[in-house]
Short mmCIF file of C-alpha atoms in Angstrom, two decimals:
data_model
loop_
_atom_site.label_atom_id
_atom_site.label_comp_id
_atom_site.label_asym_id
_atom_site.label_seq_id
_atom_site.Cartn_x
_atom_site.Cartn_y
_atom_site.Cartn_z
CA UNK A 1 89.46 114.06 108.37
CA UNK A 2 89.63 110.32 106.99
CA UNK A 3 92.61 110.10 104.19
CA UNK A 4 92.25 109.73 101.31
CA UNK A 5 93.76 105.80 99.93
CA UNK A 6 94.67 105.38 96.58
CA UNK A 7 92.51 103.31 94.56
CA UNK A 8 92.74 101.99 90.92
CA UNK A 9 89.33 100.93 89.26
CA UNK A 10 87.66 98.95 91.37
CA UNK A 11 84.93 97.75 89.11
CA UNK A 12 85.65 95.91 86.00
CA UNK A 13 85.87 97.60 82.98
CA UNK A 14 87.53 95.69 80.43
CA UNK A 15 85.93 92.21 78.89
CA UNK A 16 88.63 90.19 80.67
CA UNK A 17 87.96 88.70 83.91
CA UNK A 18 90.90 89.90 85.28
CA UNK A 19 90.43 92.27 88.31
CA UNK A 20 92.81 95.76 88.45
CA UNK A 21 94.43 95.50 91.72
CA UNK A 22 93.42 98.05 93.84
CA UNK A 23 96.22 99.78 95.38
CA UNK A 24 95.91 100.82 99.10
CA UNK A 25 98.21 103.11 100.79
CA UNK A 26 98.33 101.26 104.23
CA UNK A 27 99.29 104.17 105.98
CA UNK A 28 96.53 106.20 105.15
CA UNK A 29 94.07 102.81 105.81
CA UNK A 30 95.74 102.73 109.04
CA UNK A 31 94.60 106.03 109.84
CA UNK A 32 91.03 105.69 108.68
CA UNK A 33 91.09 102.79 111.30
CA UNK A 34 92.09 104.87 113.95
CA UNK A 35 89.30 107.70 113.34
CA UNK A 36 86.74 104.85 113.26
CA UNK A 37 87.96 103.45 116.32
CA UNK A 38 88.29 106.92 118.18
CA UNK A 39 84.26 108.13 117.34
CA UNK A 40 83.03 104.85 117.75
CA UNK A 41 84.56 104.64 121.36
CA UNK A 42 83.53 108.57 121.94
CA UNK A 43 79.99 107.71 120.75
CA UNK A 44 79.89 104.82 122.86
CA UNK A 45 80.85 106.42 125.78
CA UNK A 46 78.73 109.62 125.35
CA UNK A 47 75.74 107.34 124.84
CA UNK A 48 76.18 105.41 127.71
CA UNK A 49 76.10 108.71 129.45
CA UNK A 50 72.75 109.22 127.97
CA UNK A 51 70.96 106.07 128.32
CA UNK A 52 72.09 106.23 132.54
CA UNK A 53 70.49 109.91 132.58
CA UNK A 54 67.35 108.86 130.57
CA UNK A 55 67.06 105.70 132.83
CA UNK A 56 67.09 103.06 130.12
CA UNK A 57 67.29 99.86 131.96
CA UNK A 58 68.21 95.86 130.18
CA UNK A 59 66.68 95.48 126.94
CA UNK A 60 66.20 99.28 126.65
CA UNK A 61 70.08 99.95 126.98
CA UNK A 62 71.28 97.52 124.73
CA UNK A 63 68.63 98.69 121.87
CA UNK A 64 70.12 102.15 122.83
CA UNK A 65 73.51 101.01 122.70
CA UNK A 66 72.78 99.72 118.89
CA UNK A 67 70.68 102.83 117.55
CA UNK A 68 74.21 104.90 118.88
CA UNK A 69 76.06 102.52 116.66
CA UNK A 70 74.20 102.49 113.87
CA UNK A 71 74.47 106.42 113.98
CA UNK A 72 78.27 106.33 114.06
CA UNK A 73 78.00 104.14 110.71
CA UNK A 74 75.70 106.72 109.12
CA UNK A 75 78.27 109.40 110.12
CA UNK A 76 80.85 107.94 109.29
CA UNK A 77 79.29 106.79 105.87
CA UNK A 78 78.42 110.37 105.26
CA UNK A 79 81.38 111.72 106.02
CA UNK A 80 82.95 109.51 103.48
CA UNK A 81 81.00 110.94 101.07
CA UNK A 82 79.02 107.53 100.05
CA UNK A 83 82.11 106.24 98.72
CA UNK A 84 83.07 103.59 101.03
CA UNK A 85 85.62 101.88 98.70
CA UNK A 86 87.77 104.97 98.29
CA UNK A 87 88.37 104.99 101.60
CA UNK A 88 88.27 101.38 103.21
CA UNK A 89 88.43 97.99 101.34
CA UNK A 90 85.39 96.75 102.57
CA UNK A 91 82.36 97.44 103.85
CA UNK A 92 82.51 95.58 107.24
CA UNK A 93 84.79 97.88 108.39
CA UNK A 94 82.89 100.96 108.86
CA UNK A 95 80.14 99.19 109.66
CA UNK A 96 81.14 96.30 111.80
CA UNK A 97 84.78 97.66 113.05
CA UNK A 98 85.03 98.32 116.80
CA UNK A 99 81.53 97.50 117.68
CA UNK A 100 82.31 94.87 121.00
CA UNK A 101 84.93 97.34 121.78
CA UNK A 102 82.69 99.97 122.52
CA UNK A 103 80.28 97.49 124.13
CA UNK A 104 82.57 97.45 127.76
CA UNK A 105 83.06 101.63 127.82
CA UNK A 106 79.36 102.03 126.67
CA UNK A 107 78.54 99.81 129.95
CA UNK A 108 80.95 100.98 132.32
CA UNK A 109 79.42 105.03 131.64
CA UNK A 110 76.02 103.98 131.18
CA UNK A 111 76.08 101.98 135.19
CA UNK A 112 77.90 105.31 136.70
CA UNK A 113 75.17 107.64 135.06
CA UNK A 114 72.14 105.68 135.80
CA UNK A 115 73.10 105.08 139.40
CA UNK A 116 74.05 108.63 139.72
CA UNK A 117 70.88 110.08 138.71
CA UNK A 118 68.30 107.09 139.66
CA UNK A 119 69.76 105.71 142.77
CA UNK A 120 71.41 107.85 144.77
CA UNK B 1 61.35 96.68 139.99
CA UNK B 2 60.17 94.95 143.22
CA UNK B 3 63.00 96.19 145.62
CA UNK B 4 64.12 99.74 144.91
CA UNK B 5 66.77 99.94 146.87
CA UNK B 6 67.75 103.75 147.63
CA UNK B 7 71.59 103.66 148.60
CA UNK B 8 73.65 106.47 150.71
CA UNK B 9 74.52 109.62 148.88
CA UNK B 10 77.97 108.90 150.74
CA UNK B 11 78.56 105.43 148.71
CA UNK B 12 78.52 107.56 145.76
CA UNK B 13 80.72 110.52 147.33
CA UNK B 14 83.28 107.69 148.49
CA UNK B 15 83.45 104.75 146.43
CA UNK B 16 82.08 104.78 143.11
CA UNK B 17 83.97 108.09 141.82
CA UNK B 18 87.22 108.12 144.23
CA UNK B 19 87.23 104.54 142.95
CA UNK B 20 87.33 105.34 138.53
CA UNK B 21 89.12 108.72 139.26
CA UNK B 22 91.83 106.46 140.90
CA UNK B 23 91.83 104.00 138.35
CA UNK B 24 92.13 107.02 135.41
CA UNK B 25 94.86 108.64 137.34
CA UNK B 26 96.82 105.16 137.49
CA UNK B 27 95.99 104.28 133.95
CA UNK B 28 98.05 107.70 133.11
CA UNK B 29 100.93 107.31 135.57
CA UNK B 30 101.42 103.76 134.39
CA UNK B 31 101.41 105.57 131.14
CA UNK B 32 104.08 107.62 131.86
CA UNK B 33 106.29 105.52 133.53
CA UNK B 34 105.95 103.12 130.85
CA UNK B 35 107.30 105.41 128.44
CA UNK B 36 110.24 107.17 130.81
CA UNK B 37 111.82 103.57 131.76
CA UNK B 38 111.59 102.52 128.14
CA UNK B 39 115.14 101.32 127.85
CA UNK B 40 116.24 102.24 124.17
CA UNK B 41 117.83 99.63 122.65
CA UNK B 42 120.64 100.02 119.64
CA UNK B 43 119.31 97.92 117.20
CA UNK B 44 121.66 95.58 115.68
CA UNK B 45 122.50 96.93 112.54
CA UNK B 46 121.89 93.54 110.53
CA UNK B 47 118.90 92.93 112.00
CA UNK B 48 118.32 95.99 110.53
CA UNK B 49 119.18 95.10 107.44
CA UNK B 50 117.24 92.14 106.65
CA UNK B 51 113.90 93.93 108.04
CA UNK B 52 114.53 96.29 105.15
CA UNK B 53 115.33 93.87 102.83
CA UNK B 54 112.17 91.86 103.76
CA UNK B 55 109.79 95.12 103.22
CA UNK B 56 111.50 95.40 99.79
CA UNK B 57 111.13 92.01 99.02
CA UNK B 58 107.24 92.62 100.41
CA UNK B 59 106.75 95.74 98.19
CA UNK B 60 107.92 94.15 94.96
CA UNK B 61 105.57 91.35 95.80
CA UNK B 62 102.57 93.90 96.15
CA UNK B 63 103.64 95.70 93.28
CA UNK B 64 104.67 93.42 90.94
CA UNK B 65 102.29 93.86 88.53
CA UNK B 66 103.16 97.48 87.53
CA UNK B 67 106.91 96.64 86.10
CA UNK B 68 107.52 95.53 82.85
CA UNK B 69 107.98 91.64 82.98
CA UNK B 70 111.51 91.59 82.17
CA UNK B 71 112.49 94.07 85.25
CA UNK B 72 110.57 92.05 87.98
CA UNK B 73 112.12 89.17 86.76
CA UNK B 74 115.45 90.84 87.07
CA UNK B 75 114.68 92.12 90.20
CA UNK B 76 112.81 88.82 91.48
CA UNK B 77 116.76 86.82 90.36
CA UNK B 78 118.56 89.65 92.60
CA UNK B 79 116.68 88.84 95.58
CA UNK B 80 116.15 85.16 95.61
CA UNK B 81 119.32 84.39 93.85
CA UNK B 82 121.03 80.91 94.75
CA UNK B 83 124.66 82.46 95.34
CA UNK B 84 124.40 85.88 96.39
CA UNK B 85 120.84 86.71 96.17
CA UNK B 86 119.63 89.06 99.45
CA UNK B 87 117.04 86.40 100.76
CA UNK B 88 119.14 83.35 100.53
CA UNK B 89 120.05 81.80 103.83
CA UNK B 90 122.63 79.02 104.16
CA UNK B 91 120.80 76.30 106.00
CA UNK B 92 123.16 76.03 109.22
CA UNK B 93 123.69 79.49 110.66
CA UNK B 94 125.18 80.20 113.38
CA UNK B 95 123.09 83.14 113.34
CA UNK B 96 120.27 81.03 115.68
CA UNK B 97 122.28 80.88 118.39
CA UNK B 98 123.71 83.86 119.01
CA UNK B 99 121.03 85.89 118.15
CA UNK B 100 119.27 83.30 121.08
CA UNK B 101 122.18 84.47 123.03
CA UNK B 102 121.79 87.93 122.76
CA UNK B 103 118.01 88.16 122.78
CA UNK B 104 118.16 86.61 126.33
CA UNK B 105 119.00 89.21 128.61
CA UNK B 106 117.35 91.91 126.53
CA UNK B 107 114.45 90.94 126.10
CA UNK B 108 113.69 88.84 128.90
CA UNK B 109 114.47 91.86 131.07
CA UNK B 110 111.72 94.19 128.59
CA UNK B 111 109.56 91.82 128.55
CA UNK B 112 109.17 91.27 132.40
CA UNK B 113 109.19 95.20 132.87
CA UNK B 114 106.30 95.58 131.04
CA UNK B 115 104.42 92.49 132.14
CA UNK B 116 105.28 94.04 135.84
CA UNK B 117 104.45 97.59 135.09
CA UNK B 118 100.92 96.04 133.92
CA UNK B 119 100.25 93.38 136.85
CA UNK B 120 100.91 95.54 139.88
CA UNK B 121 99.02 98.34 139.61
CA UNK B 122 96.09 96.07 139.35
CA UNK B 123 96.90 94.10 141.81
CA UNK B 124 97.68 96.60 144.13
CA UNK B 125 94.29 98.50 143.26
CA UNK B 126 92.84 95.18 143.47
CA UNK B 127 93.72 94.75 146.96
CA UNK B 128 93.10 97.84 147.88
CA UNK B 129 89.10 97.88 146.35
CA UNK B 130 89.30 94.85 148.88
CA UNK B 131 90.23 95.79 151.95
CA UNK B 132 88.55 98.90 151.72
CA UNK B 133 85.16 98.93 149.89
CA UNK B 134 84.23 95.17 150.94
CA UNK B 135 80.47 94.61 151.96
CA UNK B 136 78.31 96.57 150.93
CA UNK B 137 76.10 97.28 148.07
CA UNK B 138 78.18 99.50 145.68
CA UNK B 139 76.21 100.09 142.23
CA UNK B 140 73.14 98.90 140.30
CA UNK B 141 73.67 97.72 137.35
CA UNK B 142 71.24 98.79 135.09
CA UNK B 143 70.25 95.10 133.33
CA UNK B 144 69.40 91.83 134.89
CA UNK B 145 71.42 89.15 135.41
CA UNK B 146 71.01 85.82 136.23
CA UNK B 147 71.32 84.04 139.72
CA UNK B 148 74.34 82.37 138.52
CA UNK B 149 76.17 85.60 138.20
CA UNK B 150 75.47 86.57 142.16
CA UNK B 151 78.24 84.54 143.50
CA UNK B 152 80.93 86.42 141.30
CA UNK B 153 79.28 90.22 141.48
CA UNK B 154 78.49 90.01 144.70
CA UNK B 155 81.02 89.12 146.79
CA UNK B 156 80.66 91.03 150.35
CA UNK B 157 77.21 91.00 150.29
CA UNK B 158 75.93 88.43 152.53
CA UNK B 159 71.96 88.56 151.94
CA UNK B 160 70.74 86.33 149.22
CA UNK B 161 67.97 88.23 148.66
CA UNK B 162 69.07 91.23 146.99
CA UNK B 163 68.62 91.24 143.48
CA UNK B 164 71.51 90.70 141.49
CA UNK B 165 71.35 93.95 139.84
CA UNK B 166 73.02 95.11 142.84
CA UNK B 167 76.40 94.75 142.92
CA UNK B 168 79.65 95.15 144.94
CA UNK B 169 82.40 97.33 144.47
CA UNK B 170 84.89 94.41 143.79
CA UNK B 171 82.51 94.21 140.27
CA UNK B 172 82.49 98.16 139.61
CA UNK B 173 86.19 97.70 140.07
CA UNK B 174 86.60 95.19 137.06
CA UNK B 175 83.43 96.66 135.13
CA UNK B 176 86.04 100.21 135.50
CA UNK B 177 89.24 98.15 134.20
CA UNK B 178 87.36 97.09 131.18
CA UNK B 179 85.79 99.82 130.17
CA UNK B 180 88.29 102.69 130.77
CA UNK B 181 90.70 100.88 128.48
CA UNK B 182 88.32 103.03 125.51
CA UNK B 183 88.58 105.95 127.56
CA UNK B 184 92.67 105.97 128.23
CA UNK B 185 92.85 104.98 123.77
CA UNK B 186 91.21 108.70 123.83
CA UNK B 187 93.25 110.60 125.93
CA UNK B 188 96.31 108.99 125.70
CA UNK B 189 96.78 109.00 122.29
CA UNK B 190 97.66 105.10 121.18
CA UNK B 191 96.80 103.10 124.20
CA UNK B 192 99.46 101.56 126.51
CA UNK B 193 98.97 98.02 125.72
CA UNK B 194 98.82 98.25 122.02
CA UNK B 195 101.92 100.84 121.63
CA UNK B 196 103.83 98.04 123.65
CA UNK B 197 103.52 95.17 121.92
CA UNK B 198 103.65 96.64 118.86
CA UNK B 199 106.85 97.79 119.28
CA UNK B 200 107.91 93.95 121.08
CA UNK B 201 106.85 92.61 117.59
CA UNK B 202 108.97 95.15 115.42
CA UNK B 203 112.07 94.46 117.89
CA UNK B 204 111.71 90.86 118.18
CA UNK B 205 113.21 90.08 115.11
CA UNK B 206 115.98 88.22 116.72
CA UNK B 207 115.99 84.61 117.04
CA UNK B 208 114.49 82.50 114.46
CA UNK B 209 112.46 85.29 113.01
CA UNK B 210 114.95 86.58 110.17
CA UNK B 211 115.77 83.38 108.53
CA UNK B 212 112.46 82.03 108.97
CA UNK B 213 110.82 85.17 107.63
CA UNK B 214 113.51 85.32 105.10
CA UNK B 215 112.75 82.47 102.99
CA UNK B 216 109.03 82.91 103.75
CA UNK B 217 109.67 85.99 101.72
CA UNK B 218 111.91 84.13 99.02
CA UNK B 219 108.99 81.33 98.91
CA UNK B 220 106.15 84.09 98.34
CA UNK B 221 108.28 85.47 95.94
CA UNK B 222 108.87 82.65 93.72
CA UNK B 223 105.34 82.12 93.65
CA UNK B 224 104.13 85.32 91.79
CA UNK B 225 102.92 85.34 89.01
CA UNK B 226 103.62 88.30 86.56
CA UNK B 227 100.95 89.83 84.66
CA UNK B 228 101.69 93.29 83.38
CA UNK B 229 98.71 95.65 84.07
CA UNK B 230 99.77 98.49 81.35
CA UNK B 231 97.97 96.74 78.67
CA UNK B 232 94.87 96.93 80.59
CA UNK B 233 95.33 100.49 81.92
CA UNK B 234 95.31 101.52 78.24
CA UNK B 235 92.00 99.66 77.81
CA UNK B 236 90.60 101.26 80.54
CA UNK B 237 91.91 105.13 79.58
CA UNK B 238 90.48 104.40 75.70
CA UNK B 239 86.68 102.98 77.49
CA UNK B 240 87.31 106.55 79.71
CA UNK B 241 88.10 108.77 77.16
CA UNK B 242 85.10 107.03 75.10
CA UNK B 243 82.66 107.50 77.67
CA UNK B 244 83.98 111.48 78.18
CA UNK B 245 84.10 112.34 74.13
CA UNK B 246 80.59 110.67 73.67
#
């Protein structure tokens, strides 16, 4: 599903100190972005879904809210196949990328569950 | 939880889901109409040309080490050339002002169409949430908050006893605007927000943008330096086929 970027060596090979550029097709980067944003913000919202109907309430939630994360990184870190560099340039991206934005959705879904099944 | 408050089934029936399936079903209509009064504008053919000049002059920046020395440097003279080179702009054109003239109308006009078709509905919704589903006790949010935040959640609520976790509908309304913005990047594809200015950045090259961006481009240019990479990629296929043979 993610593209597959370009890359030149990306660890140093010769005795000079002179890095290869890597080469990044921004197109296909681009895209990766996009897939990372998309299951983060379906994981987010799914989970919030699940924390309302398991009743998770404050500190509970947010803990919650991070475990879903961290799972999304693992999947998506799987799914590239351990090598993170041939697909993004840096590691912060699949692991940090899109994590506030999910924050507000996770929220929103994980109030409308919770009151559905607890207080009503 | 010292208060458990147990709320009307009907509150549910007839605020907190007419309320978000509203706000979806506005979220896609604005959508829509977004992209059937999109006014398509002929770009100006220069400005078309210098945008492609300037991604040229970007690629042979990026790429610069992977051309013989002597051909970047040719190709570096073509484009930042005193007399005729592509990114050379004569200090007092007269391009400023009419391309101030004729950005005006045009994009004044896009730009309030889209500010409009973004303020409204939520205004209107806004008012509506208002007049209708004003005081009472909508939704409990499931995490404490402090006292500070009673004044702004709950706003038709008149007891100042209730815990804050209870809040009014004027709050599910804005907790729904943020959080459905993930939900409408789903289902609509590129969301509305980001599509738009996107494409205000790529046709807002009038103005000061080409010549300024021009001899950014010339400037970046003149600063690379060249450093072939073949000599190294030969390195590096000798220490591969090494490694393979041994």
């Amino acid at each position: 599903m993610a593209g597959h970027s370009d890359s030149s060596s990306s660890e140093k090979k010769s005795s000079e100190a002179m890095n290869d550029l890597p080469i990044f097709s921004a197109e296909n980067m681009q895209n990766n972005m996009k897939v990372i944003y998309y299951s983060r913000t379906f994981m987010s919202i799914i989970g919030g879904v699940i924390a309302g109907i398991l009743g998770f309430t404050s500190l509970m939630g947010f803990v919650f809210y991070f475990l879903v994360m961290a799972i999304t990184s693992f999947g998506l870190i799987a799914k590239a196949k351990f090598s993170v560099h041939s697909y993004f340039d840096s590691w912060n991206r699949i692991i940090l990328d899109g994590f506030m934005g999910g924050l507000m959705s996770f929220v929103l879904f994980w109030t409308f569950a919770y009151d559905i099944v607890h207080i009503f | 939880m010292a208060e458990d408050l147990v709320l009307d089934t009907a509150i549910r029936d007839w605020v907190l889901i007419p309320l978000s399936v509203v706000m979806v079903l506005i979220g896609i209509l604005r959508y829509f109409v977004s992209k059937l009064m999109r006014s398509f504008q002929v770009p100006d053919h220069k400005i078309v040309k210098e945008g492609q000049v300037i991604v040229r002059a970007r690629n042979l920046r990026a790429a610069a080490n992977f051309i013989p020395p002597k051909s970047f440097r040719s190709r570096r003279v073509y484009f930042s050339n005193e007399e005729n080179g592509l990114l050379f702009v004569p200090k007092g054109q007269a391009q400023n002002a009419q391309a101030q003239m004729f950005s005006d109308p045009n994009m004044a006009m896009d730009m309030m169409k889209k500010n409009l078709s973004m303020i409204i509905p939520q205004t209107l919704t806004f008012a509506w949430v208002n007049f209708f589903f004003s005081g009472f006790v909508a939704a409990k949010i499931p995490f404490p908050l402090t006292q500070r935040f009673r004044s702004m959640l709950q706003n038709g609520i008149d007891l100042s006893t209730v815990d804050v976790s209870y809040v009014s509908s004027r709050s599910w309304y804005f907790l729904n605007l943020f959080g459905l913005r993930g939900l409408f990047s789903l289902i609509l594809g590129e969301e509305n927000a980001t599509d738009d200015t996107q494409r205000m950045m790529q046709m807002s090259g009038f103005g000061f943008d080409p010549s300024k961006s021009l001899s950014a481009e010339k400037d970046g240019l003149d600063i690379v330096q060249h450093e072939w990479a073949l000599p190294k990629f030969e390195h590096r296929a000798e220490a591969v086929l090494k490694k393979l043979v041994s």
